[in-house]
mmCIF file of C-alpha atoms and ligand atoms in Angstrom:
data_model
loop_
_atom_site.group_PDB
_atom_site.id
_atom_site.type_symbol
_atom_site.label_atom_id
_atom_site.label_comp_id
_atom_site.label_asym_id
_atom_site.label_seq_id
_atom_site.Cartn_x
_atom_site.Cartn_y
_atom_site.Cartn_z
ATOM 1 C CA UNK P 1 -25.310 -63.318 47.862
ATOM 2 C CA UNK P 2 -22.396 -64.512 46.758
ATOM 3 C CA UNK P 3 -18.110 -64.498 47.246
ATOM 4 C CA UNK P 4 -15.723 -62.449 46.042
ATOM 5 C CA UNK P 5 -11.691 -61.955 46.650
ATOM 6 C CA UNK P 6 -10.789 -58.110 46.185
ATOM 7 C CA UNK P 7 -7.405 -56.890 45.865
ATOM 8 C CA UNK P 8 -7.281 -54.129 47.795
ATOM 9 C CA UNK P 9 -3.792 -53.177 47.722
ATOM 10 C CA UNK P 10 -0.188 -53.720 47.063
ATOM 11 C CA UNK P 11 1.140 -56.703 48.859
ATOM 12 C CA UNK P 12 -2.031 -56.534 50.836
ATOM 13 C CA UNK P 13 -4.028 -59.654 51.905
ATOM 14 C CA UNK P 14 -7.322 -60.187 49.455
ATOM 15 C CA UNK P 15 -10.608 -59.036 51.487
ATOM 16 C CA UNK P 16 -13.049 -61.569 50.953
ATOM 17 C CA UNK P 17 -16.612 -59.143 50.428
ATOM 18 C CA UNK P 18 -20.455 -60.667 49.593
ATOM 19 C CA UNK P 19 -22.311 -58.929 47.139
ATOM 20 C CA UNK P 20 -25.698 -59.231 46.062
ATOM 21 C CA UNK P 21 -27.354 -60.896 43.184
ATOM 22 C CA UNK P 22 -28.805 -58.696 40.606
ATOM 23 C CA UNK P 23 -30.398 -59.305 37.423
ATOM 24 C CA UNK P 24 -27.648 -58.788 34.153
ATOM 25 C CA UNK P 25 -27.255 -55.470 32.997
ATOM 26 C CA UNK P 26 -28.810 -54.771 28.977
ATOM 27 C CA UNK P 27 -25.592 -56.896 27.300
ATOM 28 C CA UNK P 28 -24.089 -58.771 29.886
ATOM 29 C CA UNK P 29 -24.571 -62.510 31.236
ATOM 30 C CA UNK P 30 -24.215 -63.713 34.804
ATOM 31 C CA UNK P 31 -22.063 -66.798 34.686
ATOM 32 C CA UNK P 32 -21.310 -69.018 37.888
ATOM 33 C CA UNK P 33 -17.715 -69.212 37.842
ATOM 34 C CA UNK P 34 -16.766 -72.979 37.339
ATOM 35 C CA UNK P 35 -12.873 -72.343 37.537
ATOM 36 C CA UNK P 36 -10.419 -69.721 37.745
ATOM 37 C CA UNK P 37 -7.375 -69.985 37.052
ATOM 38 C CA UNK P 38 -4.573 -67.730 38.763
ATOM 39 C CA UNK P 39 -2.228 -66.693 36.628
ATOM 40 C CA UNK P 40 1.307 -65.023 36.690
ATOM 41 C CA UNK P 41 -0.063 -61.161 35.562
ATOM 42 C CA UNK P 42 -2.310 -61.551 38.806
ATOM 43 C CA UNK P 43 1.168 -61.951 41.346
ATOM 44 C CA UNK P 44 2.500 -59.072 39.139
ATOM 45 C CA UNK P 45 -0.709 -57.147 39.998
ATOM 46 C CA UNK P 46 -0.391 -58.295 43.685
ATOM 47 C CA UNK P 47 3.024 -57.074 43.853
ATOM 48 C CA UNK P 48 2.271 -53.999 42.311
ATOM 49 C CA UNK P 49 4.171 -54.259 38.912
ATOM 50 C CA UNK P 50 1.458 -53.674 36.763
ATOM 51 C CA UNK P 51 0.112 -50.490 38.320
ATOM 52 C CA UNK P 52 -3.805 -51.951 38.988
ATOM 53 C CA UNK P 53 -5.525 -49.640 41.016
ATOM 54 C CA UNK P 54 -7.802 -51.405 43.786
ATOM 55 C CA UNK P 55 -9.987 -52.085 44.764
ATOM 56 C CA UNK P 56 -10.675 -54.706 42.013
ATOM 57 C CA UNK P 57 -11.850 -58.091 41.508
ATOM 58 C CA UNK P 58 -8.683 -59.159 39.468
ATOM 59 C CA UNK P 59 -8.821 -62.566 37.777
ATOM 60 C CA UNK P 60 -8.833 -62.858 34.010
ATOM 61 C CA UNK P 61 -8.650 -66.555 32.825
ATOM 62 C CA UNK P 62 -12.156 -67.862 33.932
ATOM 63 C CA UNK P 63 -14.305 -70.551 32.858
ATOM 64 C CA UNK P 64 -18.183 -70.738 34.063
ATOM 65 C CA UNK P 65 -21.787 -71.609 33.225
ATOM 66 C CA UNK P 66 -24.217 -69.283 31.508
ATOM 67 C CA UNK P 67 -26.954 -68.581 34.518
ATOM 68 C CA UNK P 68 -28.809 -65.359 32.958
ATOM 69 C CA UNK P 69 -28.764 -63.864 29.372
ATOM 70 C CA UNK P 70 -31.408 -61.946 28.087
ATOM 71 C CA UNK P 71 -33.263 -64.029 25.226
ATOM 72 C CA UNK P 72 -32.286 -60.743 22.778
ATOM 73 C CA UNK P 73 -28.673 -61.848 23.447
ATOM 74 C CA UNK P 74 -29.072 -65.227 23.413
ATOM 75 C CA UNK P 75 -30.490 -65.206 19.870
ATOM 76 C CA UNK P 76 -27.515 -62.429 19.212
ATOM 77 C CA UNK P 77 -24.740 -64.317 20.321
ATOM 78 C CA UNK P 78 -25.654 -68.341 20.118
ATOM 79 C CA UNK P 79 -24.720 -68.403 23.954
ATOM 80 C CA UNK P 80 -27.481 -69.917 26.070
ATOM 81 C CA UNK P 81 -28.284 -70.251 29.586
ATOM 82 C CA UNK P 82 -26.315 -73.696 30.737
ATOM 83 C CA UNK P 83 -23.221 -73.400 28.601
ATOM 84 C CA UNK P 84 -19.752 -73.391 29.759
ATOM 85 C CA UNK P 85 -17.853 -70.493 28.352
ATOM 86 C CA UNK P 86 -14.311 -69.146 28.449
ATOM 87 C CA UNK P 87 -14.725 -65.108 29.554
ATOM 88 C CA UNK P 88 -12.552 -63.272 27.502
ATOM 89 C CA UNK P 89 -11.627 -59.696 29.327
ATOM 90 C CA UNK P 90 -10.220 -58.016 26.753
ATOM 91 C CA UNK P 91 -11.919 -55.257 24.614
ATOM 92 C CA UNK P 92 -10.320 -53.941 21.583
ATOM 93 C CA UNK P 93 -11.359 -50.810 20.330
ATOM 94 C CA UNK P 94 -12.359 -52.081 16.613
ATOM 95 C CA UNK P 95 -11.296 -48.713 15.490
ATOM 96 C CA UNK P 96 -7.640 -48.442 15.605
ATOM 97 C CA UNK P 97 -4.763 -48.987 13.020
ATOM 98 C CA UNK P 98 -4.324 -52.260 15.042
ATOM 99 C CA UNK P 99 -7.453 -53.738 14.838
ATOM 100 C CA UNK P 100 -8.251 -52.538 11.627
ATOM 101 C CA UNK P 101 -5.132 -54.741 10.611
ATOM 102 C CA UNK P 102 -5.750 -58.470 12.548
ATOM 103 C CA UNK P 103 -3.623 -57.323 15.126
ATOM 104 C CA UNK P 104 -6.454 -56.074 18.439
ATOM 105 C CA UNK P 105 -4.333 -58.020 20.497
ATOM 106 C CA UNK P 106 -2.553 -54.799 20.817
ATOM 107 C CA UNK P 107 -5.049 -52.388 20.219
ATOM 108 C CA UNK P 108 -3.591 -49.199 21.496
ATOM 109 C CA UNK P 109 -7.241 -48.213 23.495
ATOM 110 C CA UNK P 110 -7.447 -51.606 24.948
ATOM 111 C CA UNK P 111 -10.107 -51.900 27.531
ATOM 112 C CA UNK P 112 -11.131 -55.011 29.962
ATOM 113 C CA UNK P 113 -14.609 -56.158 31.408
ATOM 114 C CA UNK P 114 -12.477 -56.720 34.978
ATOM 115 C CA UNK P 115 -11.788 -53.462 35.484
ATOM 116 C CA UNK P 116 -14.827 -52.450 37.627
ATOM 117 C CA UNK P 117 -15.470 -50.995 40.960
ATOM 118 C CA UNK P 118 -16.737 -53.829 42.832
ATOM 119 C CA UNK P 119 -18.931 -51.717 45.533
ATOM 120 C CA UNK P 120 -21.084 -50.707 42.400
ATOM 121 C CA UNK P 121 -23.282 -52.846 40.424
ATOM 122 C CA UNK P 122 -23.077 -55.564 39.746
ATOM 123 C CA UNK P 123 -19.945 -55.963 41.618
ATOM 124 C CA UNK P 124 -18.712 -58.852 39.978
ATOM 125 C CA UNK P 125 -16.291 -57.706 37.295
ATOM 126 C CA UNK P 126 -13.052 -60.045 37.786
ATOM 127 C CA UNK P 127 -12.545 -63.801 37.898
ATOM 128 C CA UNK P 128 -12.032 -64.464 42.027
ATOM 129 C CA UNK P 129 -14.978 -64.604 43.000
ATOM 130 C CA UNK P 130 -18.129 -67.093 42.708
ATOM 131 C CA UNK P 131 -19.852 -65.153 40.141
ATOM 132 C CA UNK P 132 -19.425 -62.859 37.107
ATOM 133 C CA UNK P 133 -21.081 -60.259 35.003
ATOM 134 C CA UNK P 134 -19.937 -60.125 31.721
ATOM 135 C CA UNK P 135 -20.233 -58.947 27.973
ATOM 136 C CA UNK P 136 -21.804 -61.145 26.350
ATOM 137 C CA UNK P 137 -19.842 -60.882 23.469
ATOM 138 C CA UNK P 138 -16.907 -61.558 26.019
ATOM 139 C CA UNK P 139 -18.014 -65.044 26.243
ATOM 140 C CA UNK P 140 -16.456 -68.013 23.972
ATOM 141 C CA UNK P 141 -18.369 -71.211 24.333
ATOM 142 C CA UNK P 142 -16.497 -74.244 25.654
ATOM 143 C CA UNK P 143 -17.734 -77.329 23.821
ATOM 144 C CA UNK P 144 -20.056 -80.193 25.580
ATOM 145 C CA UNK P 145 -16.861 -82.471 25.757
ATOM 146 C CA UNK P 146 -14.261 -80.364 27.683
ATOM 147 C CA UNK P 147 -13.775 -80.326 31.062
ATOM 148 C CA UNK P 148 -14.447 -76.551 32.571
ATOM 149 C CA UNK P 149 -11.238 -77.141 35.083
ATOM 150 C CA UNK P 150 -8.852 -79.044 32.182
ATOM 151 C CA UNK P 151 -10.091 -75.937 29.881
ATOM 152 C CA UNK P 152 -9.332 -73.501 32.692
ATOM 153 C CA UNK P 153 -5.577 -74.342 32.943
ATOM 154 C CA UNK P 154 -3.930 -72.865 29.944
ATOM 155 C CA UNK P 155 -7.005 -70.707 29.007
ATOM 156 C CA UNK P 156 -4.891 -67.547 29.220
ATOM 157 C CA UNK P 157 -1.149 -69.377 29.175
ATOM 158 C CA UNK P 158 -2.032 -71.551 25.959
ATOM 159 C CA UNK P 159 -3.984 -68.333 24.111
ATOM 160 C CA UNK P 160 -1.388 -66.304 24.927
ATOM 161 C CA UNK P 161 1.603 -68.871 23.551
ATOM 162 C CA UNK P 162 -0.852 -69.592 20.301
ATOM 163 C CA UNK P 163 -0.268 -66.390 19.894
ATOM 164 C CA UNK P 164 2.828 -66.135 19.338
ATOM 165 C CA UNK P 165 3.218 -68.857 17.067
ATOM 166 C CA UNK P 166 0.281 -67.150 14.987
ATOM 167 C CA UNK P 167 2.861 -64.004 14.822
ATOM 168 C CA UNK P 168 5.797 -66.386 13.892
ATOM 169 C CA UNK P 169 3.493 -67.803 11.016
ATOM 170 C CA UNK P 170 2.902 -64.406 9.585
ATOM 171 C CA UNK P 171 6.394 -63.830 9.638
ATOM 172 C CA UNK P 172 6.773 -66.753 7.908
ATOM 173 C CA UNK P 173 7.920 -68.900 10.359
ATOM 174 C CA UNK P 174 7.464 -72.275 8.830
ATOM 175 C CA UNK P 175 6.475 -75.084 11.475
ATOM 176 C CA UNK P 176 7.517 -77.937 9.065
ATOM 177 C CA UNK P 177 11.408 -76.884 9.056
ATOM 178 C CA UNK P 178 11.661 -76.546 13.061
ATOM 179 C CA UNK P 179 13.614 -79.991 14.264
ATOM 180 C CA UNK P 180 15.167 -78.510 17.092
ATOM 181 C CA UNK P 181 12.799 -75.636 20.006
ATOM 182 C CA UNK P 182 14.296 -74.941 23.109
ATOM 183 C CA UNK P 183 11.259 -73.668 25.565
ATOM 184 C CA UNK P 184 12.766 -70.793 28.718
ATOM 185 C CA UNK P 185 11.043 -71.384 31.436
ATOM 186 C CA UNK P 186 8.392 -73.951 32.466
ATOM 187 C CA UNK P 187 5.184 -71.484 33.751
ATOM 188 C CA UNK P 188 2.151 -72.235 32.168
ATOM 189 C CA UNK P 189 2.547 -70.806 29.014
ATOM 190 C CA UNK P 190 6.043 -72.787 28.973
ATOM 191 C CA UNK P 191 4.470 -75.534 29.644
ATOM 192 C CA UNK P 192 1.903 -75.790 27.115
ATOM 193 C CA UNK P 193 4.116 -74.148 24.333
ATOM 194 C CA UNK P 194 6.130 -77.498 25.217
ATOM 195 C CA UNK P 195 3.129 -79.497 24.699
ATOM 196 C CA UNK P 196 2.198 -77.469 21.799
ATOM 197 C CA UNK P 197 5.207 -78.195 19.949
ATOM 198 C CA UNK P 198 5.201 -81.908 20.728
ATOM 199 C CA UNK P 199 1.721 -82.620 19.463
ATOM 200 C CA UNK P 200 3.149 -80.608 16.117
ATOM 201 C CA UNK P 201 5.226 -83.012 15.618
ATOM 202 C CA UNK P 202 8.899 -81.404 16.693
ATOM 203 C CA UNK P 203 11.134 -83.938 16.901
ATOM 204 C CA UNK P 204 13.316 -82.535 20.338
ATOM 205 C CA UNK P 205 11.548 -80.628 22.008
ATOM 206 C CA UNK P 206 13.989 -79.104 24.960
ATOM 207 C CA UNK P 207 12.871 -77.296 28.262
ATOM 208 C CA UNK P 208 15.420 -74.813 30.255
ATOM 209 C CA UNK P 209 14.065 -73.778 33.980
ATOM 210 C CA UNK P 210 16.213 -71.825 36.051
ATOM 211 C CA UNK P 211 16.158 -74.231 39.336
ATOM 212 C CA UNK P 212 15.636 -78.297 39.432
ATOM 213 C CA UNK P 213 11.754 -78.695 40.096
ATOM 214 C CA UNK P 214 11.229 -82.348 39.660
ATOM 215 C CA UNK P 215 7.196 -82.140 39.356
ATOM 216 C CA UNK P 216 7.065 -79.887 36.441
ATOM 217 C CA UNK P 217 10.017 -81.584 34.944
ATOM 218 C CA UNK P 218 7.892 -84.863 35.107
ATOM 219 C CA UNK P 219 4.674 -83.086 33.371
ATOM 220 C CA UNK P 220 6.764 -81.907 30.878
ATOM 221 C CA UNK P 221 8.291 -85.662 30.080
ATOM 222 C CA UNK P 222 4.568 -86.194 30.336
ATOM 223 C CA UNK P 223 3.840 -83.249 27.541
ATOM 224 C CA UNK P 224 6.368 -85.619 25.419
ATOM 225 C CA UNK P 225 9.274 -83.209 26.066
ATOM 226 C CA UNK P 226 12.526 -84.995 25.546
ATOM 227 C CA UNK P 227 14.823 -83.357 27.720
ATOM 228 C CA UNK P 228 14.700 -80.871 30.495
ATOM 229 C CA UNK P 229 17.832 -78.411 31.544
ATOM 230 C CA UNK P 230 18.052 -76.651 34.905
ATOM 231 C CA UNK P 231 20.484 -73.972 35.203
ATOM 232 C CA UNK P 232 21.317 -74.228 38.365
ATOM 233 C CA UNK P 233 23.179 -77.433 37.743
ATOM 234 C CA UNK P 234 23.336 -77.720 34.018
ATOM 235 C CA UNK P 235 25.891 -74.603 32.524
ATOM 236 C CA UNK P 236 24.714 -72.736 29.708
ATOM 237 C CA UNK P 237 27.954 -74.199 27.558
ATOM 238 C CA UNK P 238 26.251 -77.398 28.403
ATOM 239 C CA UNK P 239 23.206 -76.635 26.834
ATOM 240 C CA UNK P 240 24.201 -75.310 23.746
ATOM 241 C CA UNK P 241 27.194 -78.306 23.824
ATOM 242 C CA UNK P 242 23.836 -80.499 23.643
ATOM 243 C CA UNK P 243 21.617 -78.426 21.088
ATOM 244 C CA UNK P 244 24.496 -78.116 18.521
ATOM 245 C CA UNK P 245 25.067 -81.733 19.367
ATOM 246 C CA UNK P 246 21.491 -82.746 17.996
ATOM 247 C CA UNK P 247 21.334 -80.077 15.350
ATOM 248 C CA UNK P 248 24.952 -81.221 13.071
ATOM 249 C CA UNK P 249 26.270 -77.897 15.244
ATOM 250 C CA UNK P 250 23.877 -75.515 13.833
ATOM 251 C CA UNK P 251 21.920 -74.588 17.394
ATOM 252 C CA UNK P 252 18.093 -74.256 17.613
ATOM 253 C CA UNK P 253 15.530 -73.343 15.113
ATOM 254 C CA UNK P 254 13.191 -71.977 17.104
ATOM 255 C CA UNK P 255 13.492 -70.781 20.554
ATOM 256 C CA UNK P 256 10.412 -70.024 22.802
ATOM 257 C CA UNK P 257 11.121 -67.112 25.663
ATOM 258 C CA UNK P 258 8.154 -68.014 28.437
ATOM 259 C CA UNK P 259 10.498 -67.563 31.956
ATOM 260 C CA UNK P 260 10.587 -63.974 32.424
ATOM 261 C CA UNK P 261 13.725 -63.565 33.569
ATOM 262 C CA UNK P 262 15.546 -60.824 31.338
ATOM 263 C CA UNK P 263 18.770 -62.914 31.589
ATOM 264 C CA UNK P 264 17.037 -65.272 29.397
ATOM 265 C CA UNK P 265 17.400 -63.358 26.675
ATOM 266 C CA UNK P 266 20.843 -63.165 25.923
ATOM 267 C CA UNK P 267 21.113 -66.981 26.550
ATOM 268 C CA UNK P 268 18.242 -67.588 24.123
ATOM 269 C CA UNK P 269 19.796 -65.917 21.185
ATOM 270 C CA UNK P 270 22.744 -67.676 21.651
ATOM 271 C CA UNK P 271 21.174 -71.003 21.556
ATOM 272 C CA UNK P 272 19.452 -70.117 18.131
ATOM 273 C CA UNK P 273 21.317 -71.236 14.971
ATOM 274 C CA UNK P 274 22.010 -68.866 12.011
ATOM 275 C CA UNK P 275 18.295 -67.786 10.280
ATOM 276 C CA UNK P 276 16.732 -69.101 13.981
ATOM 277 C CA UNK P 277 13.712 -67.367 15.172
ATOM 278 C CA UNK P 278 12.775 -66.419 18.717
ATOM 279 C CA UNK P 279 9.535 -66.208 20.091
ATOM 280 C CA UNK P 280 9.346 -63.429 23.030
ATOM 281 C CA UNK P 281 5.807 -63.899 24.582
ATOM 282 C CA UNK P 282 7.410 -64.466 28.144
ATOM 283 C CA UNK P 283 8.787 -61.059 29.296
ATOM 284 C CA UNK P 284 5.532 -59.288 30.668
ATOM 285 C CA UNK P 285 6.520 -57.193 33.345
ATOM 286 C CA UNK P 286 9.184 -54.657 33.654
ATOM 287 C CA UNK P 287 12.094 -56.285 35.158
ATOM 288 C CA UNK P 288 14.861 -54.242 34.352
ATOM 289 C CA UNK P 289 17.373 -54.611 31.577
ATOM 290 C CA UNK P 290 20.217 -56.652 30.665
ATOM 291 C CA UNK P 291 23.479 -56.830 28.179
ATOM 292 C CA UNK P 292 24.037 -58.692 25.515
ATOM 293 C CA UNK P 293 25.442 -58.377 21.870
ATOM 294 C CA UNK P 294 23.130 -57.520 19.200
ATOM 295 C CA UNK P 295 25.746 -58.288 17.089
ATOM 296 C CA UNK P 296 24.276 -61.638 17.379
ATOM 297 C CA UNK P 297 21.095 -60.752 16.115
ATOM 298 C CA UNK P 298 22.514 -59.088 12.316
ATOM 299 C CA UNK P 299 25.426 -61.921 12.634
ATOM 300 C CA UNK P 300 23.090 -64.734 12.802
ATOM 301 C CA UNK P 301 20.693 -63.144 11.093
ATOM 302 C CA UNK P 302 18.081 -64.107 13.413
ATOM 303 C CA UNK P 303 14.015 -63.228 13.520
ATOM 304 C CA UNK P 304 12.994 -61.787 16.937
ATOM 305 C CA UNK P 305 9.328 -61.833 17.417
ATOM 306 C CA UNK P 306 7.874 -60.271 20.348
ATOM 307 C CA UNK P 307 4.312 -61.370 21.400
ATOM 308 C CA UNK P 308 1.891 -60.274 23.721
ATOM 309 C CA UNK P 309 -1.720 -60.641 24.878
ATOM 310 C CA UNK P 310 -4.320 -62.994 22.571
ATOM 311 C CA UNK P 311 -7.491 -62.472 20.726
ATOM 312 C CA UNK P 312 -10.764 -64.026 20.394
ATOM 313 C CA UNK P 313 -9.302 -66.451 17.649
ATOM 314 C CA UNK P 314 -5.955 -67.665 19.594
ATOM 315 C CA UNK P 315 -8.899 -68.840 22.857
ATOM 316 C CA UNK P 316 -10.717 -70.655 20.119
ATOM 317 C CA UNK P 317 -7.795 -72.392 18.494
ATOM 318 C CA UNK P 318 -6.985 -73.547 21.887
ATOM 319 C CA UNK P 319 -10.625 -75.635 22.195
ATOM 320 C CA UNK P 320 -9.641 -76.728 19.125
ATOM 321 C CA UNK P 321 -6.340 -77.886 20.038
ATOM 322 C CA UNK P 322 -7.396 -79.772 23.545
ATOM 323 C CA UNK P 323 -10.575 -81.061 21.480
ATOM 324 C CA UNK P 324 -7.779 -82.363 19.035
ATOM 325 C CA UNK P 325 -5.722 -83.668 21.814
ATOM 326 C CA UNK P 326 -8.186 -85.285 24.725
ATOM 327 C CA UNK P 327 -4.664 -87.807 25.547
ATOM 328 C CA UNK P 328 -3.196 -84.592 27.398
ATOM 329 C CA UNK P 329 -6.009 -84.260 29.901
ATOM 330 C CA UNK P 330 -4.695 -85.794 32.454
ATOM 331 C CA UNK P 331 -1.212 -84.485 32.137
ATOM 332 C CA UNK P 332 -3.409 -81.027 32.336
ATOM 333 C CA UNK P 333 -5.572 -82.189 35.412
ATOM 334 C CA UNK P 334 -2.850 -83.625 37.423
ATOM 335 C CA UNK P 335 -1.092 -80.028 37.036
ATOM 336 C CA UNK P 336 -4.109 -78.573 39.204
ATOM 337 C CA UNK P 337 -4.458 -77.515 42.735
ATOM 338 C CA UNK P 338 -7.584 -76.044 43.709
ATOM 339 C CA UNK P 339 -9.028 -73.467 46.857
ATOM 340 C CA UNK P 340 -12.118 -72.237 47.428
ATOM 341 C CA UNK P 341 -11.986 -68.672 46.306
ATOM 342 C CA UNK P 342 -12.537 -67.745 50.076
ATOM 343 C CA UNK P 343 -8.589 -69.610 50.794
ATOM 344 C CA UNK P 344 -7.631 -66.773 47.951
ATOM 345 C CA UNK P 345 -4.183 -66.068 50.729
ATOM 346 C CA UNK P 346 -3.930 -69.243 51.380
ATOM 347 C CA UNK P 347 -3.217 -69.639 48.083
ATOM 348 C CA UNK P 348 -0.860 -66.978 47.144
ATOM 349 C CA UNK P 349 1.055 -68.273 49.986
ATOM 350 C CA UNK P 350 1.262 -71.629 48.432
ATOM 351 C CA UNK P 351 2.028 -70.028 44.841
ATOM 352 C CA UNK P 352 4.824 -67.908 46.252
ATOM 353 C CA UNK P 353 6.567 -71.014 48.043
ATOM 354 C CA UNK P 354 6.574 -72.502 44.814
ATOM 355 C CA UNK P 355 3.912 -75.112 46.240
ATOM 356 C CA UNK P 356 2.048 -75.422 43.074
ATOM 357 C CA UNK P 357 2.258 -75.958 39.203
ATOM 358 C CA UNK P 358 -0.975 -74.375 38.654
ATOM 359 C CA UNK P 359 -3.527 -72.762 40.906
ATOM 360 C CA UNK P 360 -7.459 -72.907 40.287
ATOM 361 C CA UNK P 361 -10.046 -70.748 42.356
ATOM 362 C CA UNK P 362 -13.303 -72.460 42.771
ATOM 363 C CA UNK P 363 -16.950 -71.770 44.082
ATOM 364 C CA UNK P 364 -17.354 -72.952 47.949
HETATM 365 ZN ZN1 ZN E 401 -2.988 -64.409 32.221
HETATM 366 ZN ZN1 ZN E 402 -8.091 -50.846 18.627
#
């Protein structure tokens, strides 16, 4: 037997069920779940923005070990009993004009592994709980050297903002001229898009968060980020006043949307300069609408690029990149608090007061 957290309804506290054990299905791996991460789509799911049905064992950024694979898939997949692997949910169609073209990330019959009932077998479809069942061909090994928790904590926020600097570079967004990236917001996919552009080398690096939060604005000095705004006591006219200041008045070169908050937007585009290009990963829920003046966007002549989900080769490049970087651990580990996946409440509590930077489920 073993743990799981089910969502079982809007708003509703997560009913901690036991399932049995079974042997994998033809395909599929049982992984003990080393680490999983909660991450903002799951408190849009829990507040019923994203239209999950339940019951469900949500949870889709998950690290664990390889406990069962059949030696068929084994030999299939290189994936052996006793590695750590990422479990990607996502399953493209490999049909459509989307992923005929590099672009499954938005395949338009998009399926997930998570999306099970968990009364039927083998119950354990999502990331909260203590064990999984999935795809084999779901699974992306971790290498011997990474830490299954470090690895765990931008598994879906640093795929996802890889991402969209993969669309920006088919746009031909060229890294080399960006001096000047202003990053909205300071979630986890802020956060490492911060630390993402430091380690390429971006000279100022600037973070905007809507209220003071003097714990993530330390990781971010941490993530090399040279100055943090908070817009509840820095004005907008400030921050622009400051980018144009380092920029001989231009504004930004690149500007990195990861807050959410549609009023973001507007400001975002003004802080670009003329030819700027804005990077919209961040808005992933519907929260409405807002004004501004697309007479910005032909004026300055700016590139919007809108980004959303990852794909196999975004969760790779991110090994690479913490393989690449092992100096950021800690500044990755200290952003970790972590329950038992039996405290699941306890935790969204936590997460809702604003308690944490980053929230882990673990096994008991
Ligand atoms: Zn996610
Ligand atoms: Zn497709």
């Amino acid at each position: 037997m073993a743990k799981a957290a089910v969502f079982t309804g809007v708003n509703e506290p997560f009913e901690i069920r036991e399932y049995e054990l079974t042997t994998p299905p033809k395909g599929y791996a049982r992984i003990s779940i080393l680490a999983s991460g909660v991450c903002g789509t799951d408190m849009h799911i829990h507040r019923g923005k994203l239209g999950i049905v339940p019951p469900k064992i949500i949870g889709h950024e998950y690290v664990g070990k390889v406990e069962e694979i059949s030696a068929e898939d084994s030999n299939k997949y290189g994936i052996s009993a006793g590695d750590n692997v990422i479990v990607n949910i996502a399953c493209p169609c490999g049909e459509c004009l989307l992923c005929k073209t590099s672009d499954d990330a938005n395949c338009i019959n998009m399926g997930v592994t998570n999306g099970g009932d968990p009364e039927e077998s083998p119950h354990f479809w999502g990331g909260y709980a203590e064990v999984n069942y999935s795809p084999v061909k779901n699974l992306i090994k971790v290498p011997k050297g990474l830490d299954p928790k470090t690895v765990s904590v931008f598994a879906c926020a640093g795929s996802t903002a890889i991402h969209a600097f993969n669309l920006g570079k088919r746009a031909n967004v060229s890294m080399e001229n960006v001096n000047v990236a202003v990053v909205q917001g300071l979630g986890p996919v802020g956060m490492f898009a911060a630390g993402y552009l430091v380690a390429m080398g971006i000279e100022h690096v600037i973070a905007i968060t809507g209220f003071v939060d003097e714990k993530r604005e330390e990781i971010a000095r941490s993530f090399g980020v040279s100055k943090v705004f908070s817009l509840d006591i820095n004005s907008l006219d400030d921050v622009i006043a400051y980018i144009k200041s380092i920029s001989d008045g231009l504004g930004a070169d690149l500007v990195f949307e990861a807050s959410g908050n549609v009023h973001a937007v507007p400001q975002g585009i003004q802080m670009l300069r003329n030819r700027g290009v804005y990077l919209v990963p961040g808005q992933y829920s519907a929260s409405g609408g807002v004004m501004f003046n697309p007479e910005l966007i032909t004026f300055k002549a700016i590139q919007i690029i809108g980004s959303s989900q990852y794909s196999v080769s975004d969760v790779i490049s991110y090994l690479e990149f913490l393989e690449e970087n092992p100096g950021l651990h800690p500044v990755i580990d200290s952003m970790i608090t972590e329950y038992p996946v039996s405290k699941v409440n306890e935790a969204f509590e936590d997460i809702k007061a604003a308690k944490n930077i980053k929230t882990i489920l673990v096994g008991e």
